[in-house]
């Protein structure tokens, strides 16, 4: 999986905000994806990594939840109306065994790191699925407030241990087709999710038929 390695013990990663998921499972794994920034004007690069928490049988048996930890360190250039920085972590779900969804979440972190998306509900990440898991009908991602995990912390306004940090949000990455991506650009993400809901679409299946 794109050079990812297993972190020796979940205690090596910051799992804050995921407690509502982790207290119902026996084991948690963390995958680490190493990255390097583009060279600056002086030719210097910086190494960084994205950790992905893997929780099997959540939100239900046969499904696996994947969640970033540490993406909150990446600037989003998004602020609250009063100027407070907003940072984001990402979560998604797949059928257990479809491990490429971990790579897909890493693609979300990469999109933030490169500044290629405006990190907010309704934002689309083109090709995030297709680039790491080719051949799927749903090649792209749309971000939305999480809706599959009732105990997941979605917003953390505390500002971290010292209370001075950014506001933290968690966004769900939902695979969508090219036609659905065009529909988001035309009608907005809310309209697409209404279509997905009315069609009873299985958003955990990246090979599902398009609803547009």
Coordinates of N, CA and C in Angstrom, one line a residue:
X1 N 0.8 -1.2 0.0 CA 0.0 0.0 0.0 C 0.9 1.2 0.0
X2 N 1.4 1.6 -1.2 CA 2.1 2.9 -1.3 C 3.2 3.1 -0.3
X3 N 3.9 2.0 0.0 CA 5.0 2.1 1.0 C 4.6 2.3 2.4
X4 N 3.4 2.1 2.7 CA 2.9 2.3 4.1 C 3.5 1.2 5.0
X5 N 3.8 1.5 6.2 CA 4.3 0.5 7.2 C 3.4 0.6 8.4
X6 N 3.4 -0.5 9.2 CA 2.6 -0.6 10.4 C 3.3 0.1 11.6
X7 N 2.7 1.0 12.2 CA 3.3 1.6 13.4 C 3.2 0.6 14.6
X8 N 4.4 0.5 15.3 CA 4.4 -0.5 16.3 C 3.7 -0.1 17.6
X9 N 2.4 -0.3 17.6 CA 1.5 0.1 18.7 C 0.8 1.4 18.5
X10 N -0.6 1.3 18.6 CA -1.4 2.5 18.4 C -1.0 3.7 19.3
X11 N -0.4 3.4 20.4 CA 0.0 4.4 21.4 C 1.0 5.4 20.8
X12 N 1.6 5.0 19.6 CA 2.6 5.9 18.9 C 1.9 7.0 18.1
X13 N 0.6 6.9 18.0 CA -0.2 7.9 17.2 C -1.2 8.6 18.1
X14 N -1.5 9.8 17.7 CA -2.5 10.6 18.5 C -3.9 10.2 18.1
X15 N -4.6 9.5 18.9 CA -5.9 8.9 18.6 C -7.0 9.8 19.2
X16 N -6.7 11.0 19.6 CA -7.7 11.8 20.2 C -8.8 12.1 19.2
X17 N -10.1 12.1 19.7 CA -11.2 12.3 18.9 C -11.8 11.0 18.4
X18 N -11.1 9.9 18.5 CA -11.6 8.6 18.0 C -12.0 7.7 19.1
X19 N -12.1 8.2 20.3 CA -12.4 7.3 21.4 C -13.7 6.7 21.3
X20 N -14.7 7.4 20.7 CA -16.0 6.8 20.5 C -16.0 5.5 19.6
X21 N -15.0 5.4 18.7 CA -14.9 4.2 17.9 C -14.1 3.1 18.5
X22 N -13.0 3.5 19.3 CA -12.1 2.6 19.8 C -12.5 1.8 21.0
X23 N -13.5 2.3 21.7 CA -13.8 1.7 23.0 C -14.8 0.5 22.7
X24 N -15.1 0.2 21.4 CA -15.9 -1.0 21.2 C -15.2 -2.1 20.4
X25 N -13.9 -1.9 20.2 CA -13.1 -2.9 19.5 C -12.0 -3.5 20.3
X26 N -11.5 -4.6 19.9 CA -10.4 -5.3 20.7 C -9.0 -4.8 20.2
X27 N -8.9 -4.5 18.9 CA -7.6 -4.2 18.3 C -7.7 -3.0 17.3
X28 N -6.6 -2.3 17.3 CA -6.5 -1.1 16.4 C -5.1 -1.2 15.7
X29 N -5.1 -0.9 14.4 CA -3.8 -0.9 13.7 C -3.6 0.5 13.2
X30 N -2.3 1.0 13.1 CA -2.0 2.3 12.5 C -1.0 2.1 11.4
X31 N -1.4 2.6 10.2 CA -0.5 2.5 9.1 C 0.2 3.9 8.9
X32 N 1.5 3.9 8.6 CA 2.2 5.2 8.4 C 2.7 5.3 7.0
X33 N 2.3 6.4 6.4 CA 2.6 6.7 5.0 C 3.7 7.8 5.0
X34 N 4.9 7.5 4.5 CA 6.0 8.6 4.5 C 5.8 9.5 3.3
X35 N 6.1 10.7 3.4 CA 6.0 11.7 2.3 C 7.2 12.7 2.5
X36 N 7.4 13.4 1.4 CA 8.4 14.5 1.4 C 7.9 15.7 0.6
X37 N 8.1 16.9 1.1 CA 7.6 18.0 0.4 C 8.4 18.3 -0.8
X38 N 7.8 19.1 -1.7 CA 8.5 19.6 -2.9 C 9.7 20.4 -2.4
X39 N 10.8 20.4 -3.2 CA 11.9 21.2 -2.9 C 11.6 22.7 -2.9
X40 N 12.1 23.5 -1.9 CA 11.9 24.9 -1.9 C 12.9 25.6 -2.8
X41 N 13.0 26.9 -2.7 CA 13.9 27.7 -3.6 C 15.4 27.3 -3.4
X42 N 15.6 26.8 -2.2 CA 17.0 26.5 -1.8 C 17.3 25.0 -2.0
X43 N 16.3 24.3 -2.6 CA 16.4 22.9 -2.9 C 16.2 22.0 -1.7
X44 N 15.7 22.6 -0.6 CA 15.5 21.8 0.7 C 14.1 21.2 0.7
X45 N 14.0 19.9 1.2 CA 12.7 19.3 1.3 C 12.5 18.9 2.8
X46 N 11.2 18.6 3.1 CA 10.9 18.3 4.5 C 10.1 17.0 4.5
X47 N 10.6 16.0 5.3 CA 9.8 14.8 5.4 C 8.7 14.9 6.4
X48 N 7.6 14.3 6.0 CA 6.4 14.2 6.9 C 5.7 12.9 6.7
X49 N 4.7 12.6 7.5 CA 4.0 11.3 7.3 C 2.5 11.5 7.7
X50 N 1.7 10.6 7.1 CA 0.3 10.5 7.4 C 0.0 9.2 8.1
X51 N -0.6 9.2 9.2 CA -1.0 7.9 9.9 C -2.4 7.7 9.6
X52 N -2.8 6.4 9.3 CA -4.1 6.0 9.1 C -4.5 4.9 10.1
X53 N -5.5 5.2 10.9 CA -6.0 4.2 11.9 C -7.0 3.2 11.2
X54 N -6.8 2.0 11.4 CA -7.6 0.9 10.7 C -8.4 0.2 11.8
X55 N -9.7 0.3 11.8 CA -10.6 -0.4 12.8 C -11.6 -1.3 12.1
X56 N -11.3 -2.6 12.2 CA -12.2 -3.6 11.6 C -13.5 -3.7 12.4
X57 N -14.6 -4.1 11.7 CA -15.9 -4.3 12.2 C -16.6 -3.1 12.8
X58 N -16.2 -1.9 12.3 CA -16.8 -0.6 12.7 C -17.0 0.1 11.4
X59 N -18.2 0.6 11.1 CA -19.4 0.8 12.0 C -20.2 -0.5 12.1
X60 N -19.9 -1.6 11.5 CA -20.7 -2.8 11.5 C -19.9 -4.0 11.1
X61 N -20.2 -5.2 11.5 CA -19.5 -6.3 11.1 C -19.3 -6.4 9.6
X62 N -18.1 -6.7 9.1 CA -17.9 -6.8 7.6 C -17.4 -5.5 7.0
X63 N -17.3 -4.4 7.8 CA -16.9 -3.1 7.4 C -15.7 -2.7 8.2
X64 N -14.9 -1.8 7.6 CA -13.7 -1.3 8.3 C -13.7 0.2 8.2
X65 N -13.4 0.9 9.3 CA -13.2 2.3 9.3 C -11.8 2.7 9.2
X66 N -11.5 3.7 8.4 CA -10.2 4.2 8.2 C -10.2 5.7 8.6
X67 N -9.3 6.2 9.5 CA -9.3 7.5 9.9 C -7.9 8.1 10.0
X68 N -7.7 9.3 9.5 CA -6.3 9.9 9.6 C -6.1 10.4 11.0
X69 N -4.9 10.4 11.4 CA -4.4 11.1 12.6 C -3.2 11.8 12.3
X70 N -3.2 13.1 12.5 CA -2.0 13.9 12.2 C -2.3 14.8 11.0
X71 N -3.3 14.6 10.3 CA -3.6 15.5 9.2 C -3.9 16.9 9.7
X72 N -4.3 17.0 11.0 CA -4.6 18.3 11.6 C -3.3 19.2 11.6
X73 N -2.2 18.6 11.4 CA -0.9 19.4 11.4 C -0.8 20.2 10.1
X74 N -1.6 19.8 9.1 CA -1.4 20.4 7.8 C -2.3 21.7 7.6
X75 N -1.7 22.8 7.3 CA -2.6 24.1 7.2 C -3.6 23.9 6.1
X76 N -4.8 24.4 6.3 CA -5.9 24.3 5.3 C -6.2 25.6 4.7
X77 N -5.7 26.7 5.2 CA -6.0 28.1 4.8 C -7.5 28.4 4.9
X78 N -8.1 27.7 5.8 CA -9.6 27.9 6.1 C -9.7 28.4 7.5
X79 N -10.5 29.4 7.7 CA -10.7 30.0 9.1 C -12.1 30.2 9.4
X80 N -12.4 30.4 10.7 CA -13.7 30.7 11.2 C -14.0 32.2 10.8
X81 N -15.2 32.7 10.9 CA -15.5 34.1 10.7 C -14.7 35.0 11.6
X82 N -14.3 34.6 12.8 CA -13.5 35.4 13.6 C -12.0 35.2 13.5
X83 N -11.6 34.5 12.4 CA -10.2 34.3 12.1 C -9.5 33.2 12.7
X84 N -10.1 32.3 13.4 CA -9.5 31.2 14.0 C -9.2 30.1 12.9
X85 N -8.0 29.5 12.9 CA -7.7 28.5 11.9 C -8.6 27.2 12.1
X86 N -8.9 26.6 11.0 CA -9.7 25.3 11.0 C -8.8 24.3 10.4
X87 N -8.6 23.2 11.1 CA -7.8 22.1 10.6 C -8.8 20.8 10.5
X88 N -8.4 19.9 9.7 CA -9.3 18.7 9.5 C -8.6 17.4 9.5
X89 N -9.3 16.4 10.0 CA -8.9 15.0 9.9 C -10.0 14.3 9.0
X90 N -9.7 13.2 8.4 CA -10.6 12.5 7.5 C -10.9 11.1 7.9
X91 N -12.1 10.6 7.5 CA -12.5 9.3 7.9 C -13.3 8.7 6.7
X92 N -13.2 7.5 6.5 CA -14.0 6.8 5.4 C -14.2 5.4 5.9
X93 N -15.0 4.7 5.1 CA -15.4 3.3 5.4 C -15.3 2.4 4.1
X94 N -15.0 1.2 4.3 CA -15.0 0.2 3.2 C -15.3 -1.1 3.6
X95 N -15.6 -2.0 2.7 CA -15.8 -3.4 3.1 C -14.4 -4.0 3.6
X96 N -14.5 -4.7 4.7 CA -13.3 -5.3 5.3 C -12.6 -6.2 4.2
X97 N -11.3 -5.9 4.0 CA -10.6 -6.6 3.0 C -10.2 -5.7 1.8
X98 N -11.0 -4.6 1.7 CA -10.7 -3.6 0.6 C -9.7 -2.6 1.2
X99 N -8.5 -3.0 1.4 CA -7.5 -2.2 2.1 C -7.1 -0.9 1.3
X100 N -7.4 -0.8 0.1 CA -7.0 0.3 -0.7 C -7.7 1.6 -0.1
X101 N -8.7 1.5 0.7 CA -9.3 2.7 1.2 C -8.4 3.4 2.1
X102 N -7.4 2.7 2.7 CA -6.4 3.4 3.5 C -5.6 4.3 2.6
X103 N -5.2 3.8 1.4 CA -4.5 4.7 0.5 C -5.3 5.9 0.0
X104 N -6.6 5.7 -0.1 CA -7.5 6.7 -0.5 C -7.5 7.9 0.5
X105 N -7.5 7.5 1.8 CA -7.4 8.6 2.8 C -6.1 9.3 2.8
X106 N -5.0 8.5 2.6 CA -3.7 9.2 2.5 C -3.8 10.2 1.3
X107 N -4.5 9.9 0.3 CA -4.6 10.9 -0.8 C -5.3 12.2 -0.4
X108 N -6.2 12.0 0.6 CA -6.9 13.2 1.1 C -5.8 14.1 1.8
X109 N -5.0 13.5 2.6 CA -3.9 14.3 3.3 C -3.0 14.9 2.3
X110 N -2.6 14.2 1.3 CA -1.8 14.7 0.2 C -2.4 16.0 -0.4
X111 N -3.7 15.9 -0.7 CA -4.4 17.0 -1.3 C -4.3 18.2 -0.4
X112 N -4.4 18.0 0.9 CA -4.3 19.2 1.8 C -2.9 19.7 1.8
X113 N -1.9 18.8 1.9 CA -0.5 19.2 1.9 C -0.1 20.0 0.7
X114 N -0.6 19.7 -0.4 CA -0.2 20.3 -1.7 C -1.1 21.6 -1.9
X115 N -2.1 21.8 -1.1 CA -3.0 23.0 -1.3 C -3.9 22.9 -2.5
X116 N -4.2 21.7 -2.9 CA -5.0 21.5 -4.1 C -6.5 21.5 -3.9
X117 N -6.9 21.5 -2.6 CA -8.4 21.6 -2.4 C -8.7 22.6 -1.3
X118 N -9.9 23.1 -1.3 CA -10.4 23.9 -0.3 C -11.1 23.0 0.7
X119 N -10.5 22.8 1.9 CA -11.0 21.8 2.8 C -12.2 22.2 3.5
X120 N -13.4 21.7 3.1 CA -14.7 22.1 3.6 C -15.7 21.1 3.1
X121 N -16.8 20.9 3.8 CA -17.9 20.0 3.3 C -18.3 20.4 1.9
X122 N -18.4 19.4 1.1 CA -18.8 19.7 -0.3 C -17.6 19.7 -1.3
X123 N -16.4 19.8 -0.7 CA -15.2 19.8 -1.6 C -15.0 18.5 -2.2
X124 N -14.5 18.5 -3.5 CA -14.3 17.3 -4.2 C -12.8 17.2 -4.4
X125 N -12.3 15.9 -4.3 CA -10.9 15.6 -4.6 C -10.9 14.7 -5.8
X126 N -10.6 15.3 -7.0 CA -10.7 14.5 -8.2 C -9.6 13.4 -8.2
X127 N -10.0 12.2 -8.7 CA -9.0 11.1 -8.9 C -8.5 10.5 -7.7
X128 N -8.9 10.9 -6.5 CA -8.3 10.3 -5.3 C -8.4 8.8 -5.1
X129 N -9.5 8.3 -5.7 CA -9.7 6.8 -5.7 C -9.0 6.2 -6.9
X130 N -9.3 6.8 -8.1 CA -8.7 6.2 -9.3 C -7.2 6.1 -9.3
X131 N -6.5 7.1 -8.7 CA -5.1 7.1 -8.8 C -4.5 6.0 -7.9
X132 N -5.2 5.5 -6.9 CA -4.6 4.5 -6.0 C -5.3 3.1 -6.1
X133 N -6.5 3.1 -6.8 CA -7.3 1.9 -6.9 C -8.0 2.0 -8.2
X134 N -7.3 1.8 -9.3 CA -7.8 2.0 -10.6 C -8.9 1.0 -11.0
X135 N -9.8 1.4 -11.8 CA -10.8 0.5 -12.3 C -12.1 0.6 -11.6
X136 N -12.2 1.4 -10.5 CA -13.4 1.6 -9.8 C -14.4 2.6 -10.5
X137 N -15.6 2.3 -10.3 CA -16.6 3.3 -10.9 C -16.5 4.6 -10.2
X138 N -16.3 4.6 -8.9 CA -16.3 5.8 -8.2 C -14.8 6.2 -8.1
X139 N -14.4 7.1 -8.9 CA -12.9 7.5 -9.0 C -12.6 8.7 -8.1
X140 N -13.5 9.4 -7.6 CA -13.3 10.7 -7.0 C -13.9 10.6 -5.5
X141 N -13.6 11.7 -4.8 CA -14.1 11.8 -3.4 C -14.9 13.1 -3.3
X142 N -15.9 13.1 -2.4 CA -16.5 14.3 -2.0 C -16.5 14.3 -0.4
X143 N -16.2 15.4 0.2 CA -16.1 15.5 1.6 C -17.5 16.0 2.2
X144 N -17.8 15.4 3.4 CA -19.1 15.7 4.0 C -18.9 15.5 5.5
X145 N -19.7 16.1 6.3 CA -19.7 15.8 7.8 C -20.0 14.3 7.9
X146 N -19.3 13.6 8.8 CA -19.5 12.2 9.0 C -20.9 11.8 9.4
X147 N -21.5 10.7 8.8 CA -22.8 10.3 9.1 C -23.0 8.8 9.4
X148 N -21.9 8.1 9.5 CA -22.0 6.7 9.8 C -21.6 6.3 11.2
X149 N -21.0 7.2 12.0 CA -20.5 6.9 13.3 C -21.1 7.8 14.3
X150 N -22.2 7.4 15.0 CA -22.8 8.3 16.0 C -22.0 8.8 17.1
X151 N -20.9 8.0 17.5 CA -20.1 8.3 18.6 C -18.8 9.0 18.2
X152 N -18.6 9.3 17.0 CA -17.4 9.9 16.5 C -17.4 11.4 16.8
X153 N -16.3 11.9 17.4 CA -16.2 13.4 17.6 C -16.0 14.1 16.2
X154 N -16.9 15.0 15.9 CA -16.9 15.6 14.6 C -16.2 17.0 14.7
X155 N -16.4 17.7 15.8 CA -15.8 19.0 16.0 C -15.1 19.1 17.3
X156 N -13.9 19.6 17.4 CA -13.2 19.8 18.7 C -12.8 21.3 18.7
X157 N -13.5 22.0 19.6 CA -13.2 23.4 19.7 C -12.2 23.8 20.8
X158 N -11.7 22.8 21.5 CA -10.9 23.0 22.7 C -9.5 23.7 22.4
X159 N -9.0 23.5 21.1 CA -7.7 24.1 20.8 C -6.6 23.3 21.3
X160 N -6.8 22.0 21.6 CA -5.7 21.2 22.0 C -5.4 21.4 23.5
X161 N -4.3 20.8 24.0 CA -3.9 20.8 25.4 C -3.8 22.2 26.0
X162 N -3.3 23.1 25.3 CA -3.1 24.5 25.8 C -4.2 25.4 25.5
X163 N -5.2 24.9 24.7 CA -6.4 25.7 24.4 C -6.2 26.8 23.4
X164 N -5.0 26.9 22.7 CA -4.7 27.9 21.8 C -4.6 27.5 20.3
X165 N -4.8 26.2 20.1 CA -4.7 25.6 18.8 C -5.9 25.8 17.9
X166 N -5.9 25.4 16.6 CA -7.0 25.5 15.7 C -8.2 24.8 16.1
X167 N -9.4 25.2 15.6 CA -10.6 24.4 15.7 C -10.4 23.2 14.8
X168 N -10.7 22.0 15.3 CA -10.5 20.7 14.5 C -11.9 20.2 14.1
X169 N -12.0 19.8 12.8 CA -13.2 19.2 12.3 C -12.8 17.8 11.7
X170 N -13.7 16.9 11.6 CA -13.5 15.6 10.9 C -14.5 15.5 9.8
X171 N -13.9 15.2 8.6 CA -14.8 15.1 7.4 C -14.7 13.7 6.8
X172 N -15.9 13.2 6.4 CA -16.0 11.9 5.8 C -15.7 12.0 4.3
X173 N -14.9 11.1 3.7 CA -14.6 11.0 2.3 C -15.4 10.0 1.7
X174 N -16.3 10.4 0.8 CA -17.3 9.5 0.1 C -16.9 9.3 -1.4
X175 N -16.6 8.1 -1.8 CA -16.3 7.9 -3.3 C -17.5 8.2 -4.2
X176 N -17.3 8.9 -5.3 CA -18.3 9.3 -6.2 C -17.8 9.1 -7.6
X177 N -18.8 9.0 -8.6 CA -18.4 8.8 -10.0 C -18.1 10.1 -10.6
X178 N -17.7 10.0 -11.9 CA -17.4 11.3 -12.6 C -18.7 12.1 -12.9
X179 N -19.8 11.3 -13.2 CA -21.0 12.0 -13.4 C -21.5 12.7 -12.1
X180 N -21.3 12.0 -11.0 CA -21.7 12.6 -9.7 C -20.8 13.8 -9.4
X181 N -19.5 13.8 -9.7 CA -18.7 14.9 -9.5 C -19.1 16.1 -10.3
X182 N -19.6 15.9 -11.5 CA -20.1 17.0 -12.3 C -21.4 17.5 -11.7
X183 N -22.2 16.6 -11.1 CA -23.4 17.1 -10.5 C -23.1 18.0 -9.3
X184 N -22.1 17.6 -8.5 CA -21.7 18.5 -7.4 C -21.3 19.9 -7.8
X185 N -20.6 19.9 -8.9 CA -20.2 21.2 -9.5 C -21.4 22.0 -9.9
X186 N -22.4 21.3 -10.4 CA -23.5 22.0 -11.0 C -24.6 22.4 -9.9
X187 N -24.9 21.4 -9.1 CA -26.0 21.5 -8.1 C -25.6 21.6 -6.7
X188 N -24.4 21.3 -6.4 CA -23.9 21.3 -5.0 C -24.0 19.9 -4.4
X189 N -23.2 19.7 -3.3 CA -23.0 18.4 -2.7 C -24.3 17.9 -2.0
X190 N -25.1 18.9 -1.4 CA -26.3 18.5 -0.7 C -27.3 17.8 -1.7
X191 N -27.4 18.3 -2.9 CA -28.3 17.7 -3.9 C -27.9 16.3 -4.2
X192 N -26.5 16.1 -4.3 CA -26.1 14.8 -4.6 C -26.4 13.8 -3.5
X193 N -26.2 14.2 -2.3 CA -26.5 13.3 -1.1 C -27.9 13.0 -1.0
X194 N -28.8 13.9 -1.4 CA -30.2 13.6 -1.5 C -30.5 12.5 -2.5
X195 N -29.8 12.6 -3.7 CA -30.0 11.6 -4.7 C -29.4 10.2 -4.2
X196 N -28.3 10.2 -3.5 CA -27.7 9.0 -3.0 C -28.7 8.4 -2.0
X197 N -29.2 9.2 -1.1 CA -30.1 8.7 -0.1 C -31.4 8.1 -0.7
X198 N -32.0 8.9 -1.6 CA -33.3 8.4 -2.2 C -33.1 7.1 -3.0
X199 N -31.8 6.9 -3.6 CA -31.6 5.7 -4.4 C -31.1 4.6 -3.5
X200 N -30.9 4.8 -2.2 CA -30.4 3.8 -1.3 C -29.0 3.3 -1.7
X201 N -28.2 4.3 -2.2 CA -26.9 3.9 -2.7 C -26.0 3.5 -1.6
X202 N -25.2 2.4 -1.8 CA -24.2 1.9 -0.9 C -22.9 2.7 -1.0
X203 N -22.7 3.7 -0.2 CA -21.6 4.6 -0.3 C -20.3 3.9 0.1
X204 N -20.4 2.7 0.7 CA -19.2 2.0 1.1 C -18.6 1.2 -0.1
X205 N -19.3 1.2 -1.2 CA -19.0 0.3 -2.4 C -18.5 1.3 -3.5
X206 N -17.2 1.3 -3.8 CA -16.7 2.2 -4.9 C -17.0 1.7 -6.3
X207 N -17.7 0.5 -6.3 CA -18.1 0.0 -7.7 C -19.6 0.1 -7.9
X208 N -20.3 0.9 -7.0 CA -21.7 1.0 -7.1 C -22.1 1.8 -8.4
X209 N -23.3 1.6 -8.8 CA -23.8 2.4 -10.0 C -23.9 3.9 -9.7
X210 N -23.7 4.7 -10.6 CA -23.9 6.1 -10.5 C -25.4 6.5 -10.3
X211 N -25.7 7.4 -9.5 CA -27.1 7.9 -9.3 C -27.4 9.0 -10.2
X212 N -26.5 9.5 -11.0 CA -26.7 10.6 -12.0 C -26.6 10.1 -13.4

